[in-house]
Amino acid sequence: MESVRTRVDRVDVREEEDDLTLILGASGVHVMQIRVRYDGWTDEVINPAGEVAPGPGSFTLIGRELTLEFGAPSARTLGFPRDYRLHLDVDDAAISRARAALLEILDCACYVIDTPEGRITS
């Protein structure tokens, strides 16, 4: 399976009345946005060009390494590899924000994730 690794130096979480969005950026540019729309609990990913596709079927966040596994149609639409690896070059507080957002946004995805209490899986 094709794999790419991207460095991320910014993590933002924005919650509005109808959605929650995790924004990952590098060098001042959005790498991707991962969003859940509360109306219907639909998760989606938005690439830097604004194209939208369903979110990944699974993800891992081990240490500072985030891996998102996209289905072929989503990867094609977004222009991302199916196995997209991101190195989160951010502080512990940003990792914590990203972890909490991912768990809420990608509620139905399979995951392996490190927490301060230990590793959890779905």
PDB file of C-alpha atoms in Angstrom:
ATOM      1  CA  MET A   1       0.000   0.000   0.000  1.00  0.00           C
ATOM      2  CA  GLU A   2       1.288   3.427  -0.982  1.00  0.00           C
ATOM      3  CA  SER A   3       2.447   5.555   1.975  1.00  0.00           C
ATOM      4  CA  VAL A   4       3.504   9.180   2.394  1.00  0.00           C
ATOM      5  CA  ARG A   5       4.768  10.944   5.548  1.00  0.00           C
ATOM      6  CA  THR A   6       4.025  14.635   6.094  1.00  0.00           C
ATOM      7  CA  ARG A   7       5.287  16.889   8.880  1.00  0.00           C
ATOM      8  CA  VAL A   8       2.624  18.887  10.750  1.00  0.00           C
ATOM      9  CA  ASP A   9       3.629  21.865  12.913  1.00  0.00           C
ATOM     10  CA  ARG A  10       0.186  23.237  13.797  1.00  0.00           C
ATOM     11  CA  VAL A  11      -2.899  21.683  15.375  1.00  0.00           C
ATOM     12  CA  ASP A  12      -6.087  23.708  15.775  1.00  0.00           C
ATOM     13  CA  VAL A  13      -9.478  22.525  16.987  1.00  0.00           C
ATOM     14  CA  ARG A  14     -12.573  24.554  16.215  1.00  0.00           C
ATOM     15  CA  GLU A  15     -15.987  23.722  17.574  1.00  0.00           C
ATOM     16  CA  GLU A  16     -19.083  25.440  16.302  1.00  0.00           C
ATOM     17  CA  GLU A  17     -22.741  24.767  16.913  1.00  0.00           C
ATOM     18  CA  ASP A  18     -23.021  22.262  14.055  1.00  0.00           C
ATOM     19  CA  ASP A  19     -19.521  20.792  13.694  1.00  0.00           C
ATOM     20  CA  LEU A  20     -16.122  20.032  15.209  1.00  0.00           C
ATOM     21  CA  THR A  21     -13.022  20.452  13.057  1.00  0.00           C
ATOM     22  CA  LEU A  22      -9.405  19.393  13.575  1.00  0.00           C
ATOM     23  CA  ILE A  23      -7.074  21.479  11.406  1.00  0.00           C
ATOM     24  CA  LEU A  24      -3.578  20.179  10.711  1.00  0.00           C
ATOM     25  CA  GLY A  25      -1.110  22.599   9.153  1.00  0.00           C
ATOM     26  CA  ALA A  26       2.509  22.948   8.170  1.00  0.00           C
ATOM     27  CA  SER A  27       4.462  26.120   7.427  1.00  0.00           C
ATOM     28  CA  GLY A  28       1.300  28.233   7.564  1.00  0.00           C
ATOM     29  CA  VAL A  29      -0.665  26.072   5.102  1.00  0.00           C
ATOM     30  CA  HIS A  30      -3.525  23.663   5.828  1.00  0.00           C
ATOM     31  CA  VAL A  31      -2.464  20.057   5.301  1.00  0.00           C
ATOM     32  CA  MET A  32      -5.999  18.834   5.963  1.00  0.00           C
ATOM     33  CA  GLN A  33      -9.120  19.383   7.984  1.00  0.00           C
ATOM     34  CA  ILE A  34     -10.949  16.493   9.641  1.00  0.00           C
ATOM     35  CA  ARG A  35     -14.522  17.393  10.539  1.00  0.00           C
ATOM     36  CA  VAL A  36     -17.648  15.872  12.001  1.00  0.00           C
ATOM     37  CA  ARG A  37     -21.001  17.423  11.213  1.00  0.00           C
ATOM     38  CA  TYR A  38     -23.234  16.879  14.222  1.00  0.00           C
ATOM     39  CA  ASP A  39     -26.342  16.682  12.044  1.00  0.00           C
ATOM     40  CA  GLY A  40     -26.094  13.002  11.112  1.00  0.00           C
ATOM     41  CA  TRP A  41     -22.648  12.500  12.711  1.00  0.00           C
ATOM     42  CA  THR A  42     -20.971  12.567   9.308  1.00  0.00           C
ATOM     43  CA  ASP A  43     -17.168  12.644   9.356  1.00  0.00           C
ATOM     44  CA  GLU A  44     -15.238  14.048   6.433  1.00  0.00           C
ATOM     45  CA  VAL A  45     -11.797  15.185   5.395  1.00  0.00           C
ATOM     46  CA  ILE A  46     -11.057  18.366   3.466  1.00  0.00           C
ATOM     47  CA  ASN A  47      -7.831  18.752   1.492  1.00  0.00           C
ATOM     48  CA  PRO A  48      -6.013  22.076   0.916  1.00  0.00           C
ATOM     49  CA  ALA A  49      -7.955  22.609  -2.337  1.00  0.00           C
ATOM     50  CA  GLY A  50     -11.275  22.383  -0.464  1.00  0.00           C
ATOM     51  CA  GLU A  51     -12.276  18.975  -1.840  1.00  0.00           C
ATOM     52  CA  VAL A  52     -14.295  16.897   0.610  1.00  0.00           C
ATOM     53  CA  ALA A  53     -14.451  13.115   1.035  1.00  0.00           C
ATOM     54  CA  PRO A  54     -15.486  10.647   3.740  1.00  0.00           C
ATOM     55  CA  GLY A  55     -13.053  10.283   6.626  1.00  0.00           C
ATOM     56  CA  PRO A  56     -10.643   7.403   7.127  1.00  0.00           C
ATOM     57  CA  GLY A  57     -11.857   3.957   8.109  1.00  0.00           C
ATOM     58  CA  SER A  58      -9.114   3.657  10.707  1.00  0.00           C
ATOM     59  CA  PHE A  59      -6.385   5.687  12.336  1.00  0.00           C
ATOM     60  CA  THR A  60      -3.530   5.365  14.787  1.00  0.00           C
ATOM     61  CA  LEU A  61      -1.899   7.989  16.972  1.00  0.00           C
ATOM     62  CA  ILE A  62       1.194   6.491  18.558  1.00  0.00           C
ATOM     63  CA  GLY A  63       3.488   9.060  20.111  1.00  0.00           C
ATOM     64  CA  ARG A  64       3.610  11.854  17.545  1.00  0.00           C
ATOM     65  CA  GLU A  65       2.865   9.649  14.530  1.00  0.00           C
ATOM     66  CA  LEU A  66      -0.664   9.879  13.137  1.00  0.00           C
ATOM     67  CA  THR A  67      -1.661   7.415  10.423  1.00  0.00           C
ATOM     68  CA  LEU A  68      -4.937   7.726   8.534  1.00  0.00           C
ATOM     69  CA  GLU A  69      -6.122   4.835   6.350  1.00  0.00           C
ATOM     70  CA  PHE A  70      -8.423   6.058   3.602  1.00  0.00           C
ATOM     71  CA  GLY A  71     -10.626   4.040   1.286  1.00  0.00           C
ATOM     72  CA  ALA A  72      -9.687   4.209  -2.392  1.00  0.00           C
ATOM     73  CA  PRO A  73     -12.502   6.636  -3.380  1.00  0.00           C
ATOM     74  CA  SER A  74     -11.633   9.096  -0.581  1.00  0.00           C
ATOM     75  CA  ALA A  75      -7.903   8.916  -1.306  1.00  0.00           C
ATOM     76  CA  ARG A  76      -8.558   9.538  -4.995  1.00  0.00           C
ATOM     77  CA  THR A  77     -10.879  12.512  -4.325  1.00  0.00           C
ATOM     78  CA  LEU A  78      -8.499  14.103  -1.817  1.00  0.00           C
ATOM     79  CA  GLY A  79      -5.283  13.328  -3.702  1.00  0.00           C
ATOM     80  CA  PHE A  80      -3.917  11.624  -0.577  1.00  0.00           C
ATOM     81  CA  PRO A  81      -2.286   8.215  -0.333  1.00  0.00           C
ATOM     82  CA  ARG A  82      -4.475   5.484   1.149  1.00  0.00           C
ATOM     83  CA  ASP A  83      -1.975   5.119   4.019  1.00  0.00           C
ATOM     84  CA  TYR A  84      -1.270   8.725   5.009  1.00  0.00           C
ATOM     85  CA  ARG A  85       1.302   9.201   7.785  1.00  0.00           C
ATOM     86  CA  LEU A  86       1.725  12.512   9.551  1.00  0.00           C
ATOM     87  CA  HIS A  87       4.427  13.440  12.055  1.00  0.00           C
ATOM     88  CA  LEU A  88       2.932  15.862  14.567  1.00  0.00           C
ATOM     89  CA  ASP A  89       5.850  18.144  15.393  1.00  0.00           C
ATOM     90  CA  VAL A  90       3.883  19.934  18.128  1.00  0.00           C
ATOM     91  CA  ASP A  91       3.878  20.127  21.936  1.00  0.00           C
ATOM     92  CA  ASP A  92       2.109  17.719  24.297  1.00  0.00           C
ATOM     93  CA  ALA A  93      -0.884  20.032  24.711  1.00  0.00           C
ATOM     94  CA  ALA A  94      -1.468  20.029  20.940  1.00  0.00           C
ATOM     95  CA  ILE A  95      -1.158  16.219  20.853  1.00  0.00           C
ATOM     96  CA  SER A  96      -3.783  16.050  23.584  1.00  0.00           C
ATOM     97  CA  ARG A  97      -6.124  18.370  21.645  1.00  0.00           C
ATOM     98  CA  ALA A  98      -5.622  16.346  18.458  1.00  0.00           C
ATOM     99  CA  ARG A  99      -6.258  13.058  20.282  1.00  0.00           C
ATOM    100  CA  ALA A 100      -9.497  14.304  21.860  1.00  0.00           C
ATOM    101  CA  ALA A 101     -10.740  15.737  18.560  1.00  0.00           C
ATOM    102  CA  LEU A 102      -9.903  12.578  16.606  1.00  0.00           C
ATOM    103  CA  LEU A 103     -11.742  10.395  19.116  1.00  0.00           C
ATOM    104  CA  GLU A 104     -14.863  12.533  18.817  1.00  0.00           C
ATOM    105  CA  ILE A 105     -14.727  13.198  15.073  1.00  0.00           C
ATOM    106  CA  LEU A 106     -13.802   9.677  13.954  1.00  0.00           C
ATOM    107  CA  ASP A 107     -16.075   7.990  16.480  1.00  0.00           C
ATOM    108  CA  CYS A 108     -16.959   5.089  14.133  1.00  0.00           C
ATOM    109  CA  ALA A 109     -13.430   4.452  12.828  1.00  0.00           C
ATOM    110  CA  CYS A 110     -11.178   1.706  14.140  1.00  0.00           C
ATOM    111  CA  TYR A 111      -8.241   3.103  16.065  1.00  0.00           C
ATOM    112  CA  VAL A 112      -5.155   2.514  18.163  1.00  0.00           C
ATOM    113  CA  ILE A 113      -4.218   5.536  20.211  1.00  0.00           C
ATOM    114  CA  ASP A 114      -1.767   6.372  22.994  1.00  0.00           C
ATOM    115  CA  THR A 115      -3.129   8.217  26.015  1.00  0.00           C
ATOM    116  CA  PRO A 116      -1.401   9.269  29.225  1.00  0.00           C
ATOM    117  CA  GLU A 117      -3.091   6.250  30.846  1.00  0.00           C
ATOM    118  CA  GLY A 118      -1.845   3.820  28.179  1.00  0.00           C
ATOM    119  CA  ARG A 119      -2.722   2.528  24.730  1.00  0.00           C
ATOM    120  CA  ILE A 120      -6.389   2.039  23.824  1.00  0.00           C
ATOM    121  CA  THR A 121      -8.011   0.412  20.794  1.00  0.00           C
ATOM    122  CA  SER A 122     -11.499   0.283  19.384  1.00  0.00           C
TER     123      SER A 122
END
